[in-house]
Coordinates of C-alpha atoms in Angstrom, one line a residue:
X29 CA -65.4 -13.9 -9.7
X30 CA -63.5 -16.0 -12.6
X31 CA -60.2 -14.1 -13.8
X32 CA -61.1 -15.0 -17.4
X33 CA -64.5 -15.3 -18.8
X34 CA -63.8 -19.1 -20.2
X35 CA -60.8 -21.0 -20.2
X36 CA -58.4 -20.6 -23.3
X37 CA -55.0 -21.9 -24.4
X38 CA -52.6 -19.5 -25.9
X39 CA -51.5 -21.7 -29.0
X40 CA -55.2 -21.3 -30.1
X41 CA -54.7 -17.3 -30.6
X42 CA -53.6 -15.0 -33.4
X43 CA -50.8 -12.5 -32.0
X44 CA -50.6 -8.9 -33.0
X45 CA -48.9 -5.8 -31.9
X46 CA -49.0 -2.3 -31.8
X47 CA -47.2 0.8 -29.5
X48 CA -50.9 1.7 -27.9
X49 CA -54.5 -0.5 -28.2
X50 CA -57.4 1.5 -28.1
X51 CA -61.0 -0.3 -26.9
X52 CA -63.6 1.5 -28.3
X53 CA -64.5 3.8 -31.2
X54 CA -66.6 6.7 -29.8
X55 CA -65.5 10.4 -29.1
X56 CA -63.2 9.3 -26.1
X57 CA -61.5 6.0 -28.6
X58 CA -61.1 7.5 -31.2
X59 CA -59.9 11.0 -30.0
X60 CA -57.6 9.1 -28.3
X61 CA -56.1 7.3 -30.9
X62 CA -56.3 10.4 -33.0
X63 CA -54.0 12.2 -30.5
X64 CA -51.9 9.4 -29.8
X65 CA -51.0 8.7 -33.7
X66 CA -48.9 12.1 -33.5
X67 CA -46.6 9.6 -31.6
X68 CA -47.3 5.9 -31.7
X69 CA -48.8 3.3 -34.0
X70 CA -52.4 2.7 -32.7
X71 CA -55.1 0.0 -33.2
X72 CA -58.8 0.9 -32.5
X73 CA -60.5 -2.4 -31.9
X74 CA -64.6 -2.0 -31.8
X75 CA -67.4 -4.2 -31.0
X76 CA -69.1 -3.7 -34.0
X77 CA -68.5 -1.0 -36.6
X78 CA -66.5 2.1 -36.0
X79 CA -69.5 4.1 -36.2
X80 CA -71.6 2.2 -33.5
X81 CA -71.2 3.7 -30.0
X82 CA -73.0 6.4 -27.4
X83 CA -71.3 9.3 -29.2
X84 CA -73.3 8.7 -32.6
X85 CA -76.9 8.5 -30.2
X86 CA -76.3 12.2 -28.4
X87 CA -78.6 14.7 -29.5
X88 CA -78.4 17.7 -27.2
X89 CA -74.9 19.0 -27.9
X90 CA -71.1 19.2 -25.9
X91 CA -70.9 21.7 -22.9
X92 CA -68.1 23.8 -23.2
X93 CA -68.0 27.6 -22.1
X94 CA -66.3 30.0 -24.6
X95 CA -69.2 32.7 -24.9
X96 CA -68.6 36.3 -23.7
X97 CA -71.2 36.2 -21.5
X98 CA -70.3 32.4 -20.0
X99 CA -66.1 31.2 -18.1
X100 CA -65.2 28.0 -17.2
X101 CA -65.8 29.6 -13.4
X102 CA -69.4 29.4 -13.7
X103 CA -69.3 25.8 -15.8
X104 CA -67.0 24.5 -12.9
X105 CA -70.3 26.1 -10.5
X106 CA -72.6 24.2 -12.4
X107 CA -71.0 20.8 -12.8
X108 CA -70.3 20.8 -8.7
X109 CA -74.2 21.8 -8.3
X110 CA -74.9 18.9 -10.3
X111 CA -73.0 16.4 -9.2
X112 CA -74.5 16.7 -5.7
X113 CA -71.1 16.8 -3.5
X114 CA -68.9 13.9 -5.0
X115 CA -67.3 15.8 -8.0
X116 CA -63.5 15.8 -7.5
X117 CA -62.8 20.0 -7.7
X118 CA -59.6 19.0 -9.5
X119 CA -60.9 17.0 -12.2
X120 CA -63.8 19.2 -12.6
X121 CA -61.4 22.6 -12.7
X122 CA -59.6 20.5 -15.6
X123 CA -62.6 19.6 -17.6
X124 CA -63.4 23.2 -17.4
X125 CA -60.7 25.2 -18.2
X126 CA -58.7 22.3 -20.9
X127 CA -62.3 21.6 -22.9
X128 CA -62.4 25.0 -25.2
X129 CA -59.1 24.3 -26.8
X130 CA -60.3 20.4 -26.8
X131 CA -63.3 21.6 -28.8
X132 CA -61.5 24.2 -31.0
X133 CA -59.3 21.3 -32.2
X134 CA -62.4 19.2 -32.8
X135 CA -63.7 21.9 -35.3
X136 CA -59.9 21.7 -36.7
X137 CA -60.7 17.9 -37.5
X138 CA -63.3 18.6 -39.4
X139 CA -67.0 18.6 -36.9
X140 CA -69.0 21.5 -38.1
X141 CA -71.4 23.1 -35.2
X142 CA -74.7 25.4 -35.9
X143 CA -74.3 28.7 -36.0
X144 CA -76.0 31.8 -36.1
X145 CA -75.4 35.0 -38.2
X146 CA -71.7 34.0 -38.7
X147 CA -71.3 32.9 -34.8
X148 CA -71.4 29.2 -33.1
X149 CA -74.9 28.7 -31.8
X150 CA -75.7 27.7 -28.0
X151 CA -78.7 26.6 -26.3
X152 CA -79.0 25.8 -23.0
X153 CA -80.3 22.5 -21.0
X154 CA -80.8 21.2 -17.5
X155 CA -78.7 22.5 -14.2
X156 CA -76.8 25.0 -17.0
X157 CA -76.7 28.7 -16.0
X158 CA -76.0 29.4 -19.3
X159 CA -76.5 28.9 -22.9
X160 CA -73.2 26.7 -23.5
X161 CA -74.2 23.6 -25.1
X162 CA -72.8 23.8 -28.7
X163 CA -74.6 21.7 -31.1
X164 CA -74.8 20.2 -35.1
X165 CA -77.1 19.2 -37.4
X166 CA -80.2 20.7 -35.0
X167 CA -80.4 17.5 -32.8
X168 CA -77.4 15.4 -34.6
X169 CA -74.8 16.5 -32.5
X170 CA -73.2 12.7 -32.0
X171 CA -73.2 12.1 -35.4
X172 CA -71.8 14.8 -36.4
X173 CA -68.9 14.7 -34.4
X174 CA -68.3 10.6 -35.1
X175 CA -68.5 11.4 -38.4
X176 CA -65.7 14.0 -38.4
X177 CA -63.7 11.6 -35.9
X178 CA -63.9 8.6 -38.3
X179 CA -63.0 10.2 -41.6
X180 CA -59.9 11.3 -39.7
X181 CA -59.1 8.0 -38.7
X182 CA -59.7 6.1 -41.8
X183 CA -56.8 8.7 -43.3
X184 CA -54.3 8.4 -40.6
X185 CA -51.7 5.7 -42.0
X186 CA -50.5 5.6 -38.0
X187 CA -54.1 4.2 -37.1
X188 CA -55.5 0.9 -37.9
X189 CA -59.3 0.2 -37.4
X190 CA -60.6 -3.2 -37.1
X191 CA -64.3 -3.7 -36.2
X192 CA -66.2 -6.8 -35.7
X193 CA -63.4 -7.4 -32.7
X194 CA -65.1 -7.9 -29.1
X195 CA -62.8 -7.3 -26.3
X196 CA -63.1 -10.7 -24.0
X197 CA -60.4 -10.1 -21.1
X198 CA -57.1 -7.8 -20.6
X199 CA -54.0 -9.8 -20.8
X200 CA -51.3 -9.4 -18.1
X201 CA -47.3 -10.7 -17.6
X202 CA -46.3 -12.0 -14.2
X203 CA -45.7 -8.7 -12.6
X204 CA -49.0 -7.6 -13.5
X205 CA -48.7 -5.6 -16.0
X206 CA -51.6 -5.0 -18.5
X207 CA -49.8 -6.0 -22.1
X208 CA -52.8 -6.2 -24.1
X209 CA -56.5 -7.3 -24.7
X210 CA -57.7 -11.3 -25.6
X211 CA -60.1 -10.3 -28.3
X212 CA -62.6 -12.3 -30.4
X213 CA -63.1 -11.8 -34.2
X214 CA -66.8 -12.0 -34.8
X215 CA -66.2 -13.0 -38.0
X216 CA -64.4 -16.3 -38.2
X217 CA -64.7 -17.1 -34.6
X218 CA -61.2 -17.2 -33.6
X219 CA -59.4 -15.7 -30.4
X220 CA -57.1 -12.9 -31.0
X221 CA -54.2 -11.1 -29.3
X222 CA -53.4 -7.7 -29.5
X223 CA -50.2 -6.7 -27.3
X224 CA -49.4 -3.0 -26.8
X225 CA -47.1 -1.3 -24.7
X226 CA -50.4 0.6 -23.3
X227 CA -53.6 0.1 -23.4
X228 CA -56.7 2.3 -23.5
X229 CA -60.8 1.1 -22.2
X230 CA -62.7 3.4 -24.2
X231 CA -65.4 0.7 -24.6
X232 CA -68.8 3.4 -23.2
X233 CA -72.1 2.8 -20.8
X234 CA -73.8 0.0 -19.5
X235 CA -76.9 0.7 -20.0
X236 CA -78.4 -2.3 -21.4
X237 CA -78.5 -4.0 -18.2
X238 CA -81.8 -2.1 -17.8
X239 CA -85.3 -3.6 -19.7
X240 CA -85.4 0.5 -20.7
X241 CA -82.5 2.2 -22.0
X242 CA -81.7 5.5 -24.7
X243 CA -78.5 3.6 -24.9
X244 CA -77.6 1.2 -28.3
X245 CA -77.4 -2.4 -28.3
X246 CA -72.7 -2.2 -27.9
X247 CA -73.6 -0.4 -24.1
X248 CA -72.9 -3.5 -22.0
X249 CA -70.7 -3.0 -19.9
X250 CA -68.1 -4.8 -21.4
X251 CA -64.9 -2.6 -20.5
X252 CA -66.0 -2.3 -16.8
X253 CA -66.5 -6.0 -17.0
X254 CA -63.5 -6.6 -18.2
X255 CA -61.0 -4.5 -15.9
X256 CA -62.4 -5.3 -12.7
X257 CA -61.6 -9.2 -13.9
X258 CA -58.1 -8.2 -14.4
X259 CA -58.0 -6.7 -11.0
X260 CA -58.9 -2.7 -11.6
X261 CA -61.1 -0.8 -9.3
X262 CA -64.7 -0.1 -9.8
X263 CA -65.6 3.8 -8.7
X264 CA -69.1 5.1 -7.7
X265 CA -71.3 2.6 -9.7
X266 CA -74.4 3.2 -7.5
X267 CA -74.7 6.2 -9.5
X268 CA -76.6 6.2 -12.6
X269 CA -78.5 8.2 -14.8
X270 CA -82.0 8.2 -15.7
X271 CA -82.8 10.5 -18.3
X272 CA -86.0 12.3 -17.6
X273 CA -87.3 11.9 -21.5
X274 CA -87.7 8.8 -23.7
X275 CA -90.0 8.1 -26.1
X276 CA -93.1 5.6 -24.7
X277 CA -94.9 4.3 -27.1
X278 CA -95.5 1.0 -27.1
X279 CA -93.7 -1.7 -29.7
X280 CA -90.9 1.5 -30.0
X281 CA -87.6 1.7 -28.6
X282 CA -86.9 4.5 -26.0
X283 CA -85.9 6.8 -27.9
X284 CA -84.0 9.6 -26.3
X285 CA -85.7 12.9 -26.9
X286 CA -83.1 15.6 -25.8
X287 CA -82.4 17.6 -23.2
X288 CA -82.7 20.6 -25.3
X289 CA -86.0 20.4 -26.1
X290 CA -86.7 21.5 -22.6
X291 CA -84.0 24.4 -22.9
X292 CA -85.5 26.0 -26.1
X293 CA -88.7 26.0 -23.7
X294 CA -91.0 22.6 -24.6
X295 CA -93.0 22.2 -21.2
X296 CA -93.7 18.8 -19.0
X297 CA -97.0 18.1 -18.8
X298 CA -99.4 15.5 -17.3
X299 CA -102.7 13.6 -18.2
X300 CA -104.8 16.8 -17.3
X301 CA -102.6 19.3 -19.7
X302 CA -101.0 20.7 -16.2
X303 CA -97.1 21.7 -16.0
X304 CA -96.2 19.5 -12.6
X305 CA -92.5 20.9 -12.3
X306 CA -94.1 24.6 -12.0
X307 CA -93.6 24.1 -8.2
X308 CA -89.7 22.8 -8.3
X309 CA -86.6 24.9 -8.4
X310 CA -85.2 24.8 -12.0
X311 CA -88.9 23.5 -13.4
X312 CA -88.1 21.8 -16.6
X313 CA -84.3 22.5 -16.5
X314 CA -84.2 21.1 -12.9
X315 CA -81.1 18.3 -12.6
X316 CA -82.2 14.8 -14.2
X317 CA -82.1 13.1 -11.7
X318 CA -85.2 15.7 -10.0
X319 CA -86.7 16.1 -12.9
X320 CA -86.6 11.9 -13.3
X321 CA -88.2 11.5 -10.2
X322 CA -90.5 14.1 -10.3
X323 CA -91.8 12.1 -13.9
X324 CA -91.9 9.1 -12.1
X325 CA -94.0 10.7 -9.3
X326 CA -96.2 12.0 -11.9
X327 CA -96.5 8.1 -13.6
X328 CA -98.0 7.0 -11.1
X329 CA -101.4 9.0 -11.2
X330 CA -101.5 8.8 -15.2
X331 CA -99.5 9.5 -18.5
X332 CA -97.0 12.4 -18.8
X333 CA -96.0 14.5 -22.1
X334 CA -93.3 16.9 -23.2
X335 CA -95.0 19.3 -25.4
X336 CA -93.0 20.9 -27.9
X337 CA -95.5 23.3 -29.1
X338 CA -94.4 26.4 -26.6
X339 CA -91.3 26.4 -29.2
X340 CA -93.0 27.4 -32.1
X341 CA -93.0 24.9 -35.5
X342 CA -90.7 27.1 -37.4
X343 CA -88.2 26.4 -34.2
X344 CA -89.1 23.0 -33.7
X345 CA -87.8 21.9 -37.6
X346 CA -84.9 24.0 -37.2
X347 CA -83.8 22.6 -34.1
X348 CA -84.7 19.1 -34.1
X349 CA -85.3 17.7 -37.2
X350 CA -84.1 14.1 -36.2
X351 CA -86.3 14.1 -33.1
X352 CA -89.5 15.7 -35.5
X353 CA -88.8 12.6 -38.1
X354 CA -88.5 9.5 -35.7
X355 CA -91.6 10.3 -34.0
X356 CA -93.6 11.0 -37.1
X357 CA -92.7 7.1 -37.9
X358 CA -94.6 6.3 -34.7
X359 CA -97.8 8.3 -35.6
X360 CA -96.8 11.5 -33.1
X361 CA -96.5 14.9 -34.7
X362 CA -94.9 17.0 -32.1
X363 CA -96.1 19.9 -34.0
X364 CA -99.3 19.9 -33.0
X365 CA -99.5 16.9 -30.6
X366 CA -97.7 16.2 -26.4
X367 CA -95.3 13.6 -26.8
X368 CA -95.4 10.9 -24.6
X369 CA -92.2 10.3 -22.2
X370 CA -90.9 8.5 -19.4
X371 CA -87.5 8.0 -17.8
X372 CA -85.0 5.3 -19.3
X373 CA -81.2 4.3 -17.7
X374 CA -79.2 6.9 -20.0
X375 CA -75.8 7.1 -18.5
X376 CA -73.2 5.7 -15.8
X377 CA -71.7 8.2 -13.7
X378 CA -69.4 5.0 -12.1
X379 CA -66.7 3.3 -13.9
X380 CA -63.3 2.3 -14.1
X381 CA -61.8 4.1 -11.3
X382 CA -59.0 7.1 -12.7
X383 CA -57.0 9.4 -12.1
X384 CA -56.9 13.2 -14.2
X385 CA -54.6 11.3 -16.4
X386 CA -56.7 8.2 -17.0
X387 CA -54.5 6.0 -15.2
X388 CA -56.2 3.0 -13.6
X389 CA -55.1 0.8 -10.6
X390 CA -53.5 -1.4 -13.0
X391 CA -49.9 -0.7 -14.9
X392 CA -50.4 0.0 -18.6
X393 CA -54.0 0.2 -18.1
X394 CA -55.7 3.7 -18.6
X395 CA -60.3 4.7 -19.2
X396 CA -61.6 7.2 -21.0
X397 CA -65.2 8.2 -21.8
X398 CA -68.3 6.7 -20.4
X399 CA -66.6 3.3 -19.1
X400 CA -64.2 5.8 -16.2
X401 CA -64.7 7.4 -13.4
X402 CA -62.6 10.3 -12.3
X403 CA -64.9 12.3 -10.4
X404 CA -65.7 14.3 -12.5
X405 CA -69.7 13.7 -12.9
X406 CA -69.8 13.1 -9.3
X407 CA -73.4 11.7 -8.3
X408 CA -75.7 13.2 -11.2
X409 CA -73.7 14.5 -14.5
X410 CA -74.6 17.7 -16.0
X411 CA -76.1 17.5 -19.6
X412 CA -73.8 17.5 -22.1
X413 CA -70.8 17.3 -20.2
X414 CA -70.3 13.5 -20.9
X415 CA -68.7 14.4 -24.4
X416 CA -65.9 16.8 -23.0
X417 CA -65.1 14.4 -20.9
X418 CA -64.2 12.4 -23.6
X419 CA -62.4 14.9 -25.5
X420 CA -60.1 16.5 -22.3
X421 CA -59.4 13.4 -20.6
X422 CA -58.2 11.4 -23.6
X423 CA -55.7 13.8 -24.5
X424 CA -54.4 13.9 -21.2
X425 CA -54.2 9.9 -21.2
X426 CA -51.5 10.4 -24.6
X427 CA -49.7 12.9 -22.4
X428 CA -49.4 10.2 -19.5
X429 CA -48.4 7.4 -22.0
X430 CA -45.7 9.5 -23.8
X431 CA -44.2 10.1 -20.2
X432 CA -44.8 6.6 -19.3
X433 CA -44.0 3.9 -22.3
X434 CA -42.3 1.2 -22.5
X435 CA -39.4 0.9 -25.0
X436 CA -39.6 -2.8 -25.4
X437 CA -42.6 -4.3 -27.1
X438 CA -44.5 -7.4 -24.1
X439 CA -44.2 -10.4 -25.6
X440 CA -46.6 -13.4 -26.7
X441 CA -44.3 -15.6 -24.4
X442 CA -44.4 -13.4 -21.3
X443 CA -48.8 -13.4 -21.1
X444 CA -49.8 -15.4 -18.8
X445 CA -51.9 -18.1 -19.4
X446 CA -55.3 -18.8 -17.5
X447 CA -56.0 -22.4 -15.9
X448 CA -58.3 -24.8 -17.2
X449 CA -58.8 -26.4 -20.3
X450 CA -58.9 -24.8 -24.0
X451 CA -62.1 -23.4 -25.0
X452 CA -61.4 -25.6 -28.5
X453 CA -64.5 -26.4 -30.5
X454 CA -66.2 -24.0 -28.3
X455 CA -66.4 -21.1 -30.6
X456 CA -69.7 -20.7 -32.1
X457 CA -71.3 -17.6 -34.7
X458 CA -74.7 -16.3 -33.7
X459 CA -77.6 -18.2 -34.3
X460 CA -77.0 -21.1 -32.2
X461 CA -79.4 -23.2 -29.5
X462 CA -77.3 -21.8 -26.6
X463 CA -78.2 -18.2 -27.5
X464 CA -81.7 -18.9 -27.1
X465 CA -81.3 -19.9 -23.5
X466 CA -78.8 -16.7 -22.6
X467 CA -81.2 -14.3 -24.2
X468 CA -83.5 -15.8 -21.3
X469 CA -81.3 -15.1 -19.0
X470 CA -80.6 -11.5 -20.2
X471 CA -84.0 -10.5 -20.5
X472 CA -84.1 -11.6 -16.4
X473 CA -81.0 -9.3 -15.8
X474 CA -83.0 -6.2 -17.4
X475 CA -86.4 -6.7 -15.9
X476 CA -84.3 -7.5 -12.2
X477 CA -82.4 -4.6 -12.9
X478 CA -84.7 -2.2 -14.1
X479 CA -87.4 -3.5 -11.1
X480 CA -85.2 -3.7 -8.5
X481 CA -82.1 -1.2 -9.2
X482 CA -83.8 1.8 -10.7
X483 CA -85.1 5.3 -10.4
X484 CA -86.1 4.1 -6.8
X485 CA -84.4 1.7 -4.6
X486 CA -85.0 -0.1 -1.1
X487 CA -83.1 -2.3 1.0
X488 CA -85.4 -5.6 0.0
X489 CA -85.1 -5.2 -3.8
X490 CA -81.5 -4.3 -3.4
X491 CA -80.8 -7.3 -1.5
X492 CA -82.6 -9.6 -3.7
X493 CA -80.8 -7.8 -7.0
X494 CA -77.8 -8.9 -5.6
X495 CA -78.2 -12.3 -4.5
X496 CA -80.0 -13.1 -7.7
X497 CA -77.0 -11.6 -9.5
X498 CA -74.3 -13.3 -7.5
X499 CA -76.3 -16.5 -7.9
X500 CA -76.4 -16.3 -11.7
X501 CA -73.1 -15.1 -12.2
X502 CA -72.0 -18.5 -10.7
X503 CA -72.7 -20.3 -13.8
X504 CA -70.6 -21.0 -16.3
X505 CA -70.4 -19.4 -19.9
X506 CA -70.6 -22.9 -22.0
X507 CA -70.0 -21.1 -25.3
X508 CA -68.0 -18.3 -27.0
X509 CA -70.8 -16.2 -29.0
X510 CA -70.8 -12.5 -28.3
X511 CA -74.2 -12.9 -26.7
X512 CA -72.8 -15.0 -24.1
X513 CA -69.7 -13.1 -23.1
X514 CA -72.0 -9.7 -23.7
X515 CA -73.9 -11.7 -20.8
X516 CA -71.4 -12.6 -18.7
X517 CA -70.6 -8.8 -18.6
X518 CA -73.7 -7.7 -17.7
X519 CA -74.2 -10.0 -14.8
X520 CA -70.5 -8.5 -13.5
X521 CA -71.6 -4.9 -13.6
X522 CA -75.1 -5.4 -12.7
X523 CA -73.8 -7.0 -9.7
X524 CA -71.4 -4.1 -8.9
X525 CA -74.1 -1.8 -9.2
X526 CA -76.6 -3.2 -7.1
X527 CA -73.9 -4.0 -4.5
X528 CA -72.8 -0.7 -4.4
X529 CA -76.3 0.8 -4.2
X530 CA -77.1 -1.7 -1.2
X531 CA -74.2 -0.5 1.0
X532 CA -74.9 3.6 0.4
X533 CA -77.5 3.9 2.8
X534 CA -78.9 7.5 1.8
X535 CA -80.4 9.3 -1.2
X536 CA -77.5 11.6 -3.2
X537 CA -77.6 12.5 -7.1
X538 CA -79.2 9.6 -9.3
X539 CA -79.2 7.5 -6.0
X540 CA -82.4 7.3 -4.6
X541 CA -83.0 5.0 -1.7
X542 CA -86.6 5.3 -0.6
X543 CA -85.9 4.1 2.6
X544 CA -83.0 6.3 3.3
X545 CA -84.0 9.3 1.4
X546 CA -82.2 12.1 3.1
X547 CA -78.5 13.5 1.8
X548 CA -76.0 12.7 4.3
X549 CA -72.8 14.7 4.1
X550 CA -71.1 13.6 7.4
X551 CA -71.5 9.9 6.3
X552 CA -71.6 9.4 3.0
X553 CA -69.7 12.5 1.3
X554 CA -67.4 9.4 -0.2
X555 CA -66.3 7.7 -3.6
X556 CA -67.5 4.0 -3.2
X557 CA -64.9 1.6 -4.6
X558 CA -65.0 -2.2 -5.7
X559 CA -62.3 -4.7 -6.4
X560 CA -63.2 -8.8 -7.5
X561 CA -61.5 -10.0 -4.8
X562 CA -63.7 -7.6 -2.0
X563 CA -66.3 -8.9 0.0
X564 CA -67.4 -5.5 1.1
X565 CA -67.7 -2.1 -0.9
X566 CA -64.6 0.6 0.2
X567 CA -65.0 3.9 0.5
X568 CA -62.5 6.7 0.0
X569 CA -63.2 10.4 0.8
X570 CA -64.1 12.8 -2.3
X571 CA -60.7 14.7 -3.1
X572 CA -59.1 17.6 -4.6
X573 CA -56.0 15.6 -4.7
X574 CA -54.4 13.2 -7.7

């Protein structure tokens, strides 16, 4: 693997500086930056605008246990249930116990939830024992909560925002330290950058190396892609998530149609109006990844439907008015009609290898969010615990960087310089002949992915996935658009996916091989781990320990 995605010469690149650089404006970016501007001058730098990311797509709500009735004892039961034996207790035990206070100072920034008579209203979804999933907006949750974050970052002098910025490589000095990002300005074209004392990945999924994904256009990849160039280690990324319920109607994007639905009681159904999870532990609030498969199964001998109508239309509108609207503009009334679903890539349990502080393998480097893995998630996340990750885990990466930073500002001078010659005339806008031939290209990622890496795996697809991958990734990228880098990205974390789904030979979480289908504790009870310069996949044991 290439250290940088093209060559580039330093005296072609604006310089900038601030104490900490933040990757990524969704709940784990820009809480971040939030806490951190208490402290430090902070840039946010995001793909597109500060709005666009994961966050503003989630529907069902953020898990967090602060009824009577509920304690982060039983949410810390639930989560290690779900995550089928590769949660880390420690990190887990931290989400748990540090997330109400996480979420009470979310409400103090301004995110309003749904209540009821006066009180916070909960619902409950999938692997949950109770109802702990706070929500906004009936089915807006996301939004709601970007919306608060943003507004408190556009009036924070200590934060500046600047969007339109894609993140091409992490910069390094000679002892190999990260000292900032090399960015590209979407805009004009130029190469940018940004030094910072630390620096922050909070850059989300990768699910758009999948032909079906709930995820936006921003998810691919790019902050995995970009940290296991500069050396960091890759955690778990055999595992992801397929969630059970998109949208399938033909000509429409998958539309993710929330977990919720099922916990205020809409039933699975298939072609012949019968309720096929009946039969399973859990039923319709089984984990995803069973309740995925079990879909999946069902696919196979006709059409399957989530039908909303055991809620009761007055519920329905109250509760999810966003999901009601977008299917009325595909001609489906879930008021009085099954909805058609099927399973879609949703979420990436693997990432950036971290500690409980967010510190990578590499100095000055720390993940947040979708884009890290701590543990926490394990093999199979459970529902809505993906934005209190974001929120708990982010403010304990400000706590590490307080302890931690620098006093001296890196300099411009001590970045080191990749080999090869400058990019130059290279930089192109969209719209040009040699995206035509990468969208090719990217359209063969998704379908190999999708086909070949999916809900269910084999040894002979997996092998093929890779060597495809390994073979493509062996070309060059010619030009600097954001479609070809976005590319080059997916080809990186495609790759360490399928890799790391070839070498675990058994069936654990949202891993399914269908050739090694049993869960192995003695063997495989391990974290996988990836670095560029590995030929094989490591493996460490799962671990209370920091």
């Amino acid at each position: 693997m290439r250290r940088y995605l093209y060559p580039w010469s330093k005296s072609e690149v604006k310089v900038f500086d601030s104490d900490v650089l933040v990757l990524g404006s969704g709940i784990a970016g820009l809480y971040t930056a939030i806490k951190a501007s208490e402290y430090f001058k902070v840039t946010v730098l995001t793909k597109k605008t500060i709005e666009e990311s994961n966050t503003e797509h989630a529907q069902g709500g953020i898990a967090v246990a602060i009824d009577e009735s509920d304690s982060p004892t039983l949410h810390f039961e639930d989560t290690l249930r779900a995550g089928a034996g590769l949660c880390d207790p420690l990190t887990v035990r931290i989400l748990v116990e540090e997330g109400p206070s996480c979420v009470e100072e979310l409400m103090d920034m301004g995110a309003k939830f749904d209540r009821h008579d006066g009180e916070l209203a909960l619902t409950r979804e999938g692997a949950h024992s109770q109802r702990r999933i706070l929500h906004a907006l009936g089915d807006a949750t996301g939004w709601e909560i970007e919306r608060a974050l943003v507004a408190k970052v556009k009036d924070n002098p200590n934060i500046t925002t600047l969007e339109g910025r894609f993140v091409v490589d992490l910069l390094e000095n000679d002892i190999g330290d990260i000292v900032g990002a090399l960015v590209l300005n979407e805009e004009t074209g130029e190469l940018e950058g940004h030094l910072a004392k630390a620096v922050v990945l909070a850059t989300g999924g990768l699910g758009q190396v999948y032909r079906f994904t709930t995820n936006p256009s921003v998810a691919t990849g790019d902050g995995m892609a970009v940290a296991l160039r500069a050396g960091a280690d890759l955690m778990d990324m055999e595992f992801v998530q397929f969630h059970p319920t998109a949208l399938l109607i033909p000509n429409a994007p998958r539309f993710l149609i929330s977990e919720a639905v099922r916990g205020e009681g809409a039933h699975l159904i298939n072609a012949a109006g019968i309720r096929f999870m009946d039969n399973i532990p859990g039923k319709e609030l089984a984990p995803r990844d069973i309740v995925a498969r079990a879909i999946w199964k069902e696919m196979n001998q006709g059409s399957v439907y989530l039908d909303f109508r055991p809620i009761g239309q007055e519920r329905i509108l109250e509760r999810f008015p966003t999901i009601h609207q977008t299917c009325l503009k595909y001609g489906m009334d879930v008021l009085t009609m099954p909805l058609p679903v099927a399973p879609a890539a949703h979420y990436m349990m693997g990432g950036i290898a971290t500690n409980s502080y967010g510190e990578t393998s590499l100095a000055q480097l720390y993940a947040a969010g979708e884009c890290a893995c701590n543990g926490v998630h394990g093999a199979n996340r459970l529902a809505s615990n993906s934005l209190l990750d974001g929120l708990v885990f982010g403010a304990r990466i400000v706590e590490k960087i307080r302890e931690t930073i620098k006093v001296k500002s890196p300099s411009w001078e001590e970045v080191l310089s990749p080999l090869g010659n400058p990019c130059g005339t290279g930089f192109v806008n969209h719209g040009t002949v040699k995206q035509l031939e990468d969208q090719g290209l990217r359209n063969r990622i998704k379908d190999l992915m999708w086909d070949s890496v999916g809900i269910l795996r084999d040894e002979a697809n997996l092998r093929k996935a890779k060597e495809l991958l390994m073979a493509w990734e062996g070309d060059s990228v010619s030009t600097c658009c954001v479609e070809d880098l976005e590319t080059g990205n997916m080809l990186s974390v495609g790759l360490a996916v399928a890799k790391a789904a070839l070498d675990r030979m058994e069936s654990r979480g949202g891993h399914f091989r269908s050739d090694y289908p049993l869960h192995l504790d003695e063997l495989w009870q391990r974290h996988s781990l990836q670095r560029k310069e590995d030929y094989h996949v490591r493996y460490v044991p799962v671990s209370g320990a920091d």
